[in-house]
Every structure is written in structure tokens, then in C-alpha cells.
Short mmCIF file of C-alpha atoms in Angstrom, two decimals:
data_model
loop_
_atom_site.label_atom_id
_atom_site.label_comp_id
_atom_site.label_asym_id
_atom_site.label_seq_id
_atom_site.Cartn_x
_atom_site.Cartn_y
_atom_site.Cartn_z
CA UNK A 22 0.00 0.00 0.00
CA UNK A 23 1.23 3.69 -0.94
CA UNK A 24 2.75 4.97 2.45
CA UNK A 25 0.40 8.04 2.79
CA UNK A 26 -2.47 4.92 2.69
CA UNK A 27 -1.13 3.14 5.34
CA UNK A 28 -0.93 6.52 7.38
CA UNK A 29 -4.25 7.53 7.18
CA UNK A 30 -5.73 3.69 7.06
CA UNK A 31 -4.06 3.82 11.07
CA UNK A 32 -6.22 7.10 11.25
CA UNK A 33 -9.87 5.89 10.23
CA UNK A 34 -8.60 5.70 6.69
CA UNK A 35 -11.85 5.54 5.11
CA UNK A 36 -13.08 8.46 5.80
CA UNK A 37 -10.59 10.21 5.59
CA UNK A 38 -9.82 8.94 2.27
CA UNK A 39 -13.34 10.14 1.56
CA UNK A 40 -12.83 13.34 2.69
CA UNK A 41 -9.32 13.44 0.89
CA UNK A 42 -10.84 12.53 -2.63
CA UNK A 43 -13.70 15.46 -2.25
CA UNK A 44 -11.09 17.82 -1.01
CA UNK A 45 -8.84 17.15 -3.93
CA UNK A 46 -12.15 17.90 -6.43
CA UNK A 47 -12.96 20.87 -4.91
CA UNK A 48 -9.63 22.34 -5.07
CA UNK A 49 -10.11 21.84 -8.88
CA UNK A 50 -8.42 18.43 -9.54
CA UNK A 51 -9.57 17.10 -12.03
CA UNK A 52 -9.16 13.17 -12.80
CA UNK A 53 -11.02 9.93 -13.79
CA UNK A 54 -11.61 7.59 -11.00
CA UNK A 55 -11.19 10.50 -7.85
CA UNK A 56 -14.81 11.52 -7.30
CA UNK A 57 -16.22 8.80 -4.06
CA UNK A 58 -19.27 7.86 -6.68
CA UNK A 59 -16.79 6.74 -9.39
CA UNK A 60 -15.52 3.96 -7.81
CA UNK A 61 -16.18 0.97 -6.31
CA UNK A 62 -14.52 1.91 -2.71
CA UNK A 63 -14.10 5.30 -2.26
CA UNK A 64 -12.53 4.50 1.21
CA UNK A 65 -9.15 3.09 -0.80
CA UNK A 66 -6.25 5.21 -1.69
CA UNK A 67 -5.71 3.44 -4.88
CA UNK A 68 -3.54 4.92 -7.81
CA UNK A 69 -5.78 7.28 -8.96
CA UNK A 70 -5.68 9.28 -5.43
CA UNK A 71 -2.14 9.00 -5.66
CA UNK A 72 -1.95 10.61 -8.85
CA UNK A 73 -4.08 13.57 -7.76
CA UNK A 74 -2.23 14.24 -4.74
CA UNK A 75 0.81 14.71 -6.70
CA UNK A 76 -1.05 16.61 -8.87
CA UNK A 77 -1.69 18.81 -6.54
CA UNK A 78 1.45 19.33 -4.47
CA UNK A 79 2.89 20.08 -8.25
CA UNK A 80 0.46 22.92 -8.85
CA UNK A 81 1.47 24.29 -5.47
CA UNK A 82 5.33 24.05 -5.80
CA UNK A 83 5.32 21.12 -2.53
CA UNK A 84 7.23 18.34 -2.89
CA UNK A 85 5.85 15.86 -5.09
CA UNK A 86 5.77 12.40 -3.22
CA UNK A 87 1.85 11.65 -3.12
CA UNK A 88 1.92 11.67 0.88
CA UNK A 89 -0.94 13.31 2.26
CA UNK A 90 0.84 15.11 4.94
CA UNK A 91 0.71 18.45 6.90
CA UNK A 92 1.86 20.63 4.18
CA UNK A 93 -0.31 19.15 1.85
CA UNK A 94 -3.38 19.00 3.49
CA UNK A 95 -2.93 22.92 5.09
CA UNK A 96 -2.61 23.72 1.32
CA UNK A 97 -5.44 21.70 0.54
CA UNK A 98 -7.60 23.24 3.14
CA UNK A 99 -6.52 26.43 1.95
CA UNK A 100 -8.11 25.43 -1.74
CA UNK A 101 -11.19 24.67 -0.86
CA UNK A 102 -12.42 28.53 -1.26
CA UNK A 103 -13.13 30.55 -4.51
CA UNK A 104 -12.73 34.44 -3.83
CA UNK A 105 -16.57 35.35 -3.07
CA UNK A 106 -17.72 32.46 -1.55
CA UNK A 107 -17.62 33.67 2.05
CA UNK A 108 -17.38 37.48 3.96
CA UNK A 109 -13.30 37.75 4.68
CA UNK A 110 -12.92 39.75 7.76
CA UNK A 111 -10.21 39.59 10.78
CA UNK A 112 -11.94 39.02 14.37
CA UNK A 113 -10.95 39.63 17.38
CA UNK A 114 -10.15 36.59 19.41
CA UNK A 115 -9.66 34.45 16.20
CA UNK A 116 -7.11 32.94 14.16
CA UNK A 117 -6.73 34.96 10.70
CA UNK A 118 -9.25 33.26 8.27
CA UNK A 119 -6.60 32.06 5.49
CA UNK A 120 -7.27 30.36 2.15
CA UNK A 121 -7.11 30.84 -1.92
CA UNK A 122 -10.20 32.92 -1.96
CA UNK A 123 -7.65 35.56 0.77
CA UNK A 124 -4.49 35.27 -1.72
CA UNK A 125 -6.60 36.16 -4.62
CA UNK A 126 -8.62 39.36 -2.33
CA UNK A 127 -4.79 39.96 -1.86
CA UNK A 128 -3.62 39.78 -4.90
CA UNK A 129 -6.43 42.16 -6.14
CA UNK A 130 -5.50 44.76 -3.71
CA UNK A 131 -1.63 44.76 -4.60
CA UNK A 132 -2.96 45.67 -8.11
CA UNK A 133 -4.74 48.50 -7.41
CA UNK A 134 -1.84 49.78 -5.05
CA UNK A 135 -3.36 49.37 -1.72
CA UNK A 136 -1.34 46.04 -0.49
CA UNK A 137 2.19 45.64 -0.56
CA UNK A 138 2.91 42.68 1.50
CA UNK A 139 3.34 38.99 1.18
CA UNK A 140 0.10 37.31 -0.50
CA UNK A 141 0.21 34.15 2.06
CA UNK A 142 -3.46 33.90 1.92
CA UNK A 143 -3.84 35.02 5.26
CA UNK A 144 -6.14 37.97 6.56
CA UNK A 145 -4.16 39.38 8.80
CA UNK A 146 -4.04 43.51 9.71
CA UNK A 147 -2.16 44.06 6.89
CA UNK A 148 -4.66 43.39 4.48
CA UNK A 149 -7.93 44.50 6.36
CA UNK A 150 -6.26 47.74 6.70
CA UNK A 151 -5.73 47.69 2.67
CA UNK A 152 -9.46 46.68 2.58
CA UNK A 153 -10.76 49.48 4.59
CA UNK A 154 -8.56 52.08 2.51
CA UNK A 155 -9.63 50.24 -0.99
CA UNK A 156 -13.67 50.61 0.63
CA UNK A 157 -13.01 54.53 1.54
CA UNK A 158 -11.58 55.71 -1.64
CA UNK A 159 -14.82 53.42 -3.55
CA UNK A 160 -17.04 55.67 -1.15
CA UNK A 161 -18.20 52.38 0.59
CA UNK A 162 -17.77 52.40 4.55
CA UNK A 163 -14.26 51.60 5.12
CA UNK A 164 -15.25 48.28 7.50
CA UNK A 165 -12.20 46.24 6.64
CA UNK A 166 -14.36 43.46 5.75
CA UNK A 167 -14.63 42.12 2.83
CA UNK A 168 -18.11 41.37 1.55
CA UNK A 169 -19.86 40.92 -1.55
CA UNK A 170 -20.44 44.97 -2.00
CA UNK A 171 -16.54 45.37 -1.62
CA UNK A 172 -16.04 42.03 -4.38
CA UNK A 173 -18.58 44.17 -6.72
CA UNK A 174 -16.88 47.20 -6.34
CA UNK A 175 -13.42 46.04 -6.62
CA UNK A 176 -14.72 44.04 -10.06
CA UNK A 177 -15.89 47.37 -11.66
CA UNK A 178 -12.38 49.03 -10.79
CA UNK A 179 -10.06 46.32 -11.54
CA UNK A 180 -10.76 45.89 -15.38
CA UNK A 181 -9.32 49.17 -16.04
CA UNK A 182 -5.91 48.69 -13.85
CA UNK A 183 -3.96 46.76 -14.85
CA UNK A 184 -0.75 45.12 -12.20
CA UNK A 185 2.47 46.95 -11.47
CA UNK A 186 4.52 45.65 -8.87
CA UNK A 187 7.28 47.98 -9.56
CA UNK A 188 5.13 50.97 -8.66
CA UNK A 189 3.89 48.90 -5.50
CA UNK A 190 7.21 48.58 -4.47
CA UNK A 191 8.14 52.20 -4.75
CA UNK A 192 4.96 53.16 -2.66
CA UNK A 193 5.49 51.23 0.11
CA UNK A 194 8.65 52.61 0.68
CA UNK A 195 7.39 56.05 0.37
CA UNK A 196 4.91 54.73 3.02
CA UNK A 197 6.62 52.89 4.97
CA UNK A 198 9.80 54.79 5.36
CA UNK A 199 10.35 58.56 3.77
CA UNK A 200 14.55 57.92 3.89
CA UNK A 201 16.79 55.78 1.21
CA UNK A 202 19.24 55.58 4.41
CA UNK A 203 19.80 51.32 5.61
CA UNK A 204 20.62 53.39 9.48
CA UNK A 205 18.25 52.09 11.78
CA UNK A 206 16.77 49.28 9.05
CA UNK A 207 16.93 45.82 10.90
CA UNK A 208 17.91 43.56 7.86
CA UNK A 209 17.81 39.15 9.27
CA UNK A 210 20.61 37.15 8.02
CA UNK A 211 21.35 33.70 8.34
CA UNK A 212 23.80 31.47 6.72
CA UNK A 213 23.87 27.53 5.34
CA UNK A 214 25.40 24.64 7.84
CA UNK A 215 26.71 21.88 5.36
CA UNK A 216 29.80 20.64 6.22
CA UNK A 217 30.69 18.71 2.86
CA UNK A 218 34.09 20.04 1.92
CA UNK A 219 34.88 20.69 -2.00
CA UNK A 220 37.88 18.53 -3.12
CA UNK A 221 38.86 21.64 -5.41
CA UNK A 222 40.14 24.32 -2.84
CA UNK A 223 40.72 25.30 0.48
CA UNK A 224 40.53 28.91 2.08
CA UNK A 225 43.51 31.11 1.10
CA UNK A 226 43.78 32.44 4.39
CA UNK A 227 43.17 29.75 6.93
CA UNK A 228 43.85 26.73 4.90
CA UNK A 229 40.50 25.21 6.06
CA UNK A 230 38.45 23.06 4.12
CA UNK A 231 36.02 25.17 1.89
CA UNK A 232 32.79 24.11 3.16
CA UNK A 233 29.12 25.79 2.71
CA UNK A 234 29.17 26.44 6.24
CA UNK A 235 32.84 27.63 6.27
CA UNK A 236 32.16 30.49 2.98
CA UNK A 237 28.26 31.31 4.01
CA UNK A 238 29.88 32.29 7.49
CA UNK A 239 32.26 34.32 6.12
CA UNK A 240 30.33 36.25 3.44
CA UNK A 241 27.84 36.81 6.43
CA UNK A 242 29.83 38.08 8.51
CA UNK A 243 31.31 40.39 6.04
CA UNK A 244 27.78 42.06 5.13
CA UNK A 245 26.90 42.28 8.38
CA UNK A 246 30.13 44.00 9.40
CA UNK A 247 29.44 46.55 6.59
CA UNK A 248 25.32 46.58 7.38
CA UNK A 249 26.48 47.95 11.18
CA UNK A 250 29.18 50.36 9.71
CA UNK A 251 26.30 51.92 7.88
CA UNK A 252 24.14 51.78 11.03
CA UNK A 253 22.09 48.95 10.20
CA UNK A 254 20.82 46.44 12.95
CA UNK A 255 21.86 42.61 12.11
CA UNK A 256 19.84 39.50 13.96
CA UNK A 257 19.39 36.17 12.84
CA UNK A 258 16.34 35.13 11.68
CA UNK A 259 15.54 33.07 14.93
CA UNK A 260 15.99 36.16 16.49
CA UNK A 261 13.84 38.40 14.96
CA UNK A 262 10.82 36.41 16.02
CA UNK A 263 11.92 37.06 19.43
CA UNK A 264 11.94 40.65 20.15
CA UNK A 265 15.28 41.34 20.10
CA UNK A 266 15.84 45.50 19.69
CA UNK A 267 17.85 46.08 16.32
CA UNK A 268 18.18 49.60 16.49
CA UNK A 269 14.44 50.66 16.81
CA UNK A 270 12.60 48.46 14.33
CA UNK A 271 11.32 45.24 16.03
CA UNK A 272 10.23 43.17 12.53
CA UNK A 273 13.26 42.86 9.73
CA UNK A 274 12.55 45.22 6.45
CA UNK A 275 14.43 42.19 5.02
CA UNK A 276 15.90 38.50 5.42
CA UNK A 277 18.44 37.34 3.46
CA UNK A 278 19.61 32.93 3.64
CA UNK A 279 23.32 32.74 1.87
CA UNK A 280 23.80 29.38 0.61
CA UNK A 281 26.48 27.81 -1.41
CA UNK A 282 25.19 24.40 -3.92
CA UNK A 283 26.38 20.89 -4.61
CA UNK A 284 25.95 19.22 -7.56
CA UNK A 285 27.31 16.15 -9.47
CA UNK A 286 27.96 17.43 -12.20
CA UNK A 287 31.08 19.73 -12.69
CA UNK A 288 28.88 22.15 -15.33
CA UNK A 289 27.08 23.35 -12.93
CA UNK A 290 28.18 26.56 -12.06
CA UNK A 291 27.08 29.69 -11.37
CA UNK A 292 24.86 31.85 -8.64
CA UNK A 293 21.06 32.04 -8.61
CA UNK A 294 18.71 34.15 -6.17
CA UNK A 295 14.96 32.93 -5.13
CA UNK A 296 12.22 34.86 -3.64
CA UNK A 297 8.54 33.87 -2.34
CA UNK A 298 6.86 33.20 -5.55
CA UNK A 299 4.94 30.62 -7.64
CA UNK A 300 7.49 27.86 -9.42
CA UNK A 301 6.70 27.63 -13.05
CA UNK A 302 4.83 30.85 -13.64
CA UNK A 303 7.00 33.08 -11.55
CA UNK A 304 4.29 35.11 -9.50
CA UNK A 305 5.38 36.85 -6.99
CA UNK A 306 3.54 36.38 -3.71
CA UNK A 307 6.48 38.77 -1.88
CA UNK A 308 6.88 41.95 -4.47
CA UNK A 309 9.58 43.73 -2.05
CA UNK A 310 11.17 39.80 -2.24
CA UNK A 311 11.00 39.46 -5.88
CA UNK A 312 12.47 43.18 -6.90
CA UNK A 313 15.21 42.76 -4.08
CA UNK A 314 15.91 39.19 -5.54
CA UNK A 315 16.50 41.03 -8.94
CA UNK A 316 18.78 43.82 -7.56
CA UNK A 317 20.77 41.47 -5.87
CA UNK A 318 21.40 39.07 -8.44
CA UNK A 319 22.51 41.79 -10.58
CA UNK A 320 24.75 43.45 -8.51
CA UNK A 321 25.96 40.14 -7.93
CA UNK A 322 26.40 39.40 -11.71
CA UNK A 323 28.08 42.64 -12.62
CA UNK A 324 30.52 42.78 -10.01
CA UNK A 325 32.00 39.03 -9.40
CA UNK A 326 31.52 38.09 -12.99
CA UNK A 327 30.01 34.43 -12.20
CA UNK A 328 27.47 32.59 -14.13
CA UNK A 329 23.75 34.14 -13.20
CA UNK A 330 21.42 31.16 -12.93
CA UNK A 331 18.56 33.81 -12.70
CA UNK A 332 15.88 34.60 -10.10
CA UNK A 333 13.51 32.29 -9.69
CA UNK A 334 10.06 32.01 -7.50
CA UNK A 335 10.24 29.29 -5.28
CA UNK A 336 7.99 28.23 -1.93
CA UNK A 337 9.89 27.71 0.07
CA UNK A 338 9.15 28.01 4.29
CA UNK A 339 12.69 30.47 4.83
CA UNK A 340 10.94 32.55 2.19
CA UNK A 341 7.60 32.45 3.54
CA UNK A 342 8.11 34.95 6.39
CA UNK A 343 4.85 36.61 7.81
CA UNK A 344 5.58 40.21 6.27
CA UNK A 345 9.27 40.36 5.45
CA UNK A 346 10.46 40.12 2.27
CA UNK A 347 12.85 37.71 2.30
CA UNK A 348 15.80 36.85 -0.47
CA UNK A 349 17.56 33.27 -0.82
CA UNK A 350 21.16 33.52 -2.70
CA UNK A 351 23.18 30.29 -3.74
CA UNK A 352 26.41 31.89 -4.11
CA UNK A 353 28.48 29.40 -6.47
CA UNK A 354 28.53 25.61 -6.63
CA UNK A 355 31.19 24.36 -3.96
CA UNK A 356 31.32 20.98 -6.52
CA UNK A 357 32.72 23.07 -9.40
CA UNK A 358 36.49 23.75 -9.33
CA UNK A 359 35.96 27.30 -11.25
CA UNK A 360 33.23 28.28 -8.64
CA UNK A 361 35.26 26.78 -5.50
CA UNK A 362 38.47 28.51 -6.70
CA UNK A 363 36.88 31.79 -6.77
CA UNK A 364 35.47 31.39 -3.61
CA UNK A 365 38.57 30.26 -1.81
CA UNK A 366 39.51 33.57 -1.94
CA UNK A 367 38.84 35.93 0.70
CA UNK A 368 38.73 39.15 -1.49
CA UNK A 369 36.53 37.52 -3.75
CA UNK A 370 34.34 37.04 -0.70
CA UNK A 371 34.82 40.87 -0.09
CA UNK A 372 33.34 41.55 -3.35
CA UNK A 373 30.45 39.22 -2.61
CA UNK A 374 29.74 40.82 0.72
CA UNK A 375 30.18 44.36 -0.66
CA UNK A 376 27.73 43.59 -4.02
CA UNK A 377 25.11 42.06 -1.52
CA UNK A 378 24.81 45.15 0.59
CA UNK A 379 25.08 47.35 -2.61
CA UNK A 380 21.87 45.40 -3.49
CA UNK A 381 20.13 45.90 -0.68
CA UNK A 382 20.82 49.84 -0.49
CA UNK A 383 19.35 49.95 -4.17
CA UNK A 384 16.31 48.49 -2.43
CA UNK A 385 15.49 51.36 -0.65
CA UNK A 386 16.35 54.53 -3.35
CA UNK A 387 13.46 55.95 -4.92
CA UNK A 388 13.29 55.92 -8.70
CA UNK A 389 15.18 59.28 -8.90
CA UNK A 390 17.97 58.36 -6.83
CA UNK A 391 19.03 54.26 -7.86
CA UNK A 392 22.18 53.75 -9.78
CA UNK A 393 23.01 51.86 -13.03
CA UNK A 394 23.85 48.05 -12.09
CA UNK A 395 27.21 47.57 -11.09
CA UNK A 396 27.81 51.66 -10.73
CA UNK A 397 27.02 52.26 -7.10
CA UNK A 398 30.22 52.11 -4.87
CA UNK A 399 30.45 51.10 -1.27
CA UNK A 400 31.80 55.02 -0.94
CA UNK A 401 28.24 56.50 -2.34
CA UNK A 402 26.49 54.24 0.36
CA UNK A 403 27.84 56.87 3.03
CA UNK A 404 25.81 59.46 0.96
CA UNK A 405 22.63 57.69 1.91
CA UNK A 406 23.64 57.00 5.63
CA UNK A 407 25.01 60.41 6.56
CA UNK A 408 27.03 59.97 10.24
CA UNK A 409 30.12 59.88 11.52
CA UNK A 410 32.55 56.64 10.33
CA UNK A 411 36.25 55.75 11.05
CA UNK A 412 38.73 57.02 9.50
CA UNK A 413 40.04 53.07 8.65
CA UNK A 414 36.49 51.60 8.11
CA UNK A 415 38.03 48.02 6.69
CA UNK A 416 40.75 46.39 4.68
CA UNK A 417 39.38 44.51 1.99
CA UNK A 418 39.72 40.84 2.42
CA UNK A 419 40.64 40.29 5.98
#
């Protein structure tokens, strides 16, 4: 029997089998043999449940194994609502109602300019505040909830506007913060752990092996080094969950995972950047992620002169953070000599460090300030964060 069978057999497997076969149709899942009155026992996950489960977890970027298991049936839970079909509101006392119908109200709202966060489906103060300020400039009370008035309303406006996340992006930081200045921004970093050591290089200046967790370290400690010198607050991303003060913000403006890859395969080469998005068609659910994805990987390009893999959507749960926009890099392939080499070196890693935080300053200029790619020097930075700085503020490559 398929494993995710014998796990929900142990758990009243037929009706839950049931219940899985009628959730899997009404989350659009379409297949012969699925619906209960199509077979001859509905109660059996056969093949043909199999089949739609992966299905499924393919449409939704999981990972494709045909277990029905948390993930799968949260997202599954979360499909069972077309956009109309209920009120959306946020009450007191109650967990946020989440679901397609709320990443689609979402998505809506980002269109129009009045939401600029993650769409994670959830209905959270975020996005009843957008609802209330969508309702008062339709001249409909500004209730935050989302009813079938608000859906009308919202249909007449949105076939003449048409989506621009670019602009979104610009007016939340208008919004959110009137300065292009990374002082007193809290910016989450963490790093990858692997230990599996490349057999084409070692670190130039310590002679250890060149592992993941030996470069990721080191580029992250070099940004963040440069982040404080501007007068940026650094935490990990464990820590900004738990209220640690970085310099008067208490939520990151942004998370960034360094990573280095692995692969079998001595072509593969190159650096790539992901953001919280849709695999396969590329929509961004994070905006703020997906634009500082792109200014990243091009600083990146233009300034270390590796391979760019591109930047791709991906869902992935360190890029699903409740409203920060959060960036994954893999910085090189640790299996390829020309990628190890490179990164063996320490000033290499300089340039890394100094192109990453290049990037994320051009996240925050407005339109009439940002820089050609590969332009903007570490020195202009200081025009942004006005203070004072020492005199000797690093030497490149220790």
C-alpha cells in the first residue's frame, strides 16, 4: 500500500480517504476515478488518489511524493475557497481566516496599489487595513471586511488597472519609510550549515576546508560587518521572532539565507537568487522579495563576474516569512572547481559581501535616486547613511 495509505488507514482511513478525494475535487483536480461515486470503494487510496495528490502538491510548488501530509493538506484546506464564496474579515479573538479565496482578495489589492505585503493567503491587519482604505476611496464604509459589496466594487475598478509591482514597491517605501538611508533598518541574516568540503580548494587564508558552512559564514559576517558600519541592525532570523531591539525596528525590512550548492555534475556553475513566488509561472507572492531578488542578483552578476542562474520564484518556508520580504542567494557551486576557486579567496568574498549590501541599499532609493547596475560604490552608500565613520572603516579581504 502507498505509504500516505497506510498513514491515514491507522487514522480511520476511510473516511478520511473520503474526505481526501472530495477535497482534492474541490480544489479543482480534475481526474477519472477520484470523485467517491466513481468507484467501487471510495474509502481506498488506490492509484488514482495518488496521482491527484501529486497533482496537486505540483500545482502548489510542494514536494511531489503523493503523501498526504501536513503541508499538503494545510494547502489543501486552503483550496477549498473561490474568492466570493464567504465574507473575509479579521476578528478579534480568532485565528486569521486564510485560504485561496484571501491570496486572490490579496492579490487584487496589490494591483490596485493598496497592499504591498506577502500574499500568504492570510487575513491578517495588513490586508484589512488595505481593505478598509480600498472601501473609503470606492465611497463604501471603510469596515475592513470584505463582503460581496466590496467584491462588486473592486470588479468594476479592476478591469481598467492593470498590475504593477514595480510601482507597488516604490509606494510602500514612500509609506513605509520617507529615507533611502539602511541606518536604523533591521535587515535578518542567516547562513547555510553543510559541512561537505569541495575537493577543489581550500581557504587562502586559513587553509581550512572550503565548506558551505565555512564560505556562508564568512560572506555573512562580512555584510553584516558593513550593514552595522552603515548603522544597520543585524539579527538572525531566529531572532527576529523574538523581540530582540535592532536599532528601533522590532520586525526585519528584510531576510536574506546565503547558501552555497552541490551538484554532481562539474557544469554546474554559477549563482542564482529565489524569492517567495509561484514555481513555473514566476508570480510573486512577496513583491519587495522578488524586486530585491533582482537587484541582488545583478549586482551580484556585474561585479563578481560568475554565471547568473537567474531569479527564480520558489515556496519555500525560509521565504515564507509573515511580512518580510525575504531573499535566498546560492552563491556558487562548492562541486565546481571554477566556482570553489573563486570562492577560496577571501577578497573575492569581499566583493560578494560588498555587491550584496550594494543590493540591498538599491532596495530602498526611490526611482530618482538608484544607480546603473554595477555603478554604485560602497563610498556613495555613506551618501545615503550620513554619520560619523572611522577614519580606517576596513581592509578589503581580511
Amino acid at each position: 500500500m502507498h505509504p500516505a495509505g497506510e498513514t491515514l488507514r491507522r487514522m480511520d482511513a476511510g473516511r478520511r480517504v473520503r474526505a481526501l478525494r472530495e477535497a482534492l475535487l474541490s480544489a479543482g483536480i480534475s481526474m477519472s476515478y477520484l470523485a467517491p461515486d466513481s468507484v467501487n470503494n471510495p474509502d481506498l487510496f488506490d492509484d488514482h488518489v495518488d496521482a491527484a495528490v501529486r497533482s496537486f502538491q505540483q500545482s502548489r510548488g510542494l514536494i511531489v511524493d503523493g503523501v498526504a501530509g501536513p503541508d499538503t493538506l494545510r494547502a489543501l484546506a486552503e483550496a477549498q475557497f473561490r474568492f466570493g464564496d464567504r465574507v473575509l474579515a479579521l476578528v478579534e479573538g480568532q485565528q486569521p481566516i486564510r485560504g485561496d479565496d484571501v491570496a486572490e482578495l490579496q492579490r487584487h489589492l496589490s494591483h490596485l496599489g493598496f497592499y504591498y505585503g506577502h500574499i500568504d493567503g492570510e487575513f491578517n491587519v495588513r490586508t484589512r487595513y488595505a481593505v478598509a482604505e480600498l472601501q473609503n476611496n470606492l465611497g463604501i464604509p471603510g469596515t475592513g471586511v470584505c463582503d460581496q459589496d466590496t467584491i462588486r466594487a473592486m470588479a468594476r475598478v479592476n478591469r481598467a488597472i492593470t498590475p504593477s509591482q514595480a510601482f507597488a514597491l516604490r509606494d510602500y517605501e514612500r509609506l513605509d519609510r520617507s529615507t533611502a538611508a539602511l541606518r536604523g533598518r533591521l535587515i535578518a541574516l542567516s547562513t547555510g550549515s553543510s559541512e561537505l568540503a569541495s575537493p577543489h580548494a581550500v581557504d587562502r587564508l586559513t587553509s581550512r576546508p572550503l565548506t558551505e558552512a565555512m564560505v556562508a559564514a564568512d560572506i555573512g559576517q562580512r555584510v553584516e560587518r558593513i550593514l552595522r558600519e552603515f548603522g544597520a541592525g543585524v539579527v538572525s532570523r531566529a531572532s527576529a521572532y523574538s523581540g530582540v531591539d535592532g536599532g528601533g525596528e522590532s520586525v526585519p525590512s528584510l531576510s536574506l539565507d546565503l547558501h552555497c550548492d552541490w551538484l554532481d555534475q562539474q557544469a554546474a556553475s554559477g549563482i542564482a537568487a529565489f524569492y517567495w513566488g509561484l514555481p513555473g509561472t514566476g508570480e510573486a507572492r512577496s513583491p519587495i522579495g522578488h524586486r530585491a531578488a533582482i537587484l541582488l542578483m545583478k549586482e551580484l552578476a556585474a561585479r563578481t563576474g560568475m554565471d547568473s542562474l537567474g531569479v527564480h520564484g520558489r515556496t519555500w518556508d525560509t521565504l515564507k516569512l509573515s511580512g518580510i520580504p525575504s531573499v535566498g542567494l546560492d552563491l556558487g557551486y562548492l562541486s565546481n572547481r571554477g566556482d570553489a576557486e573563486r570562492l577560496a579567496d577571501p577578497v573575492f568574498r569581499q566583493t560578494v559581501a560588498d555587491s550584496i549590501v550594494i543590493g540591498i541599499q538599491r532596495l530602498y532609493l526611490l526611482e530618482e535616486e538608484d544607480q546603473p547596475t554595477g555603478t554604485l560604490a560602497l563610498d556613495d552608500v555613506f551618501r545615503f547613511n550620513p554619520a560619523e565613520v572611522p577614519e580606517e572603516r576596513r581592509v578589503a579581504g581580511l
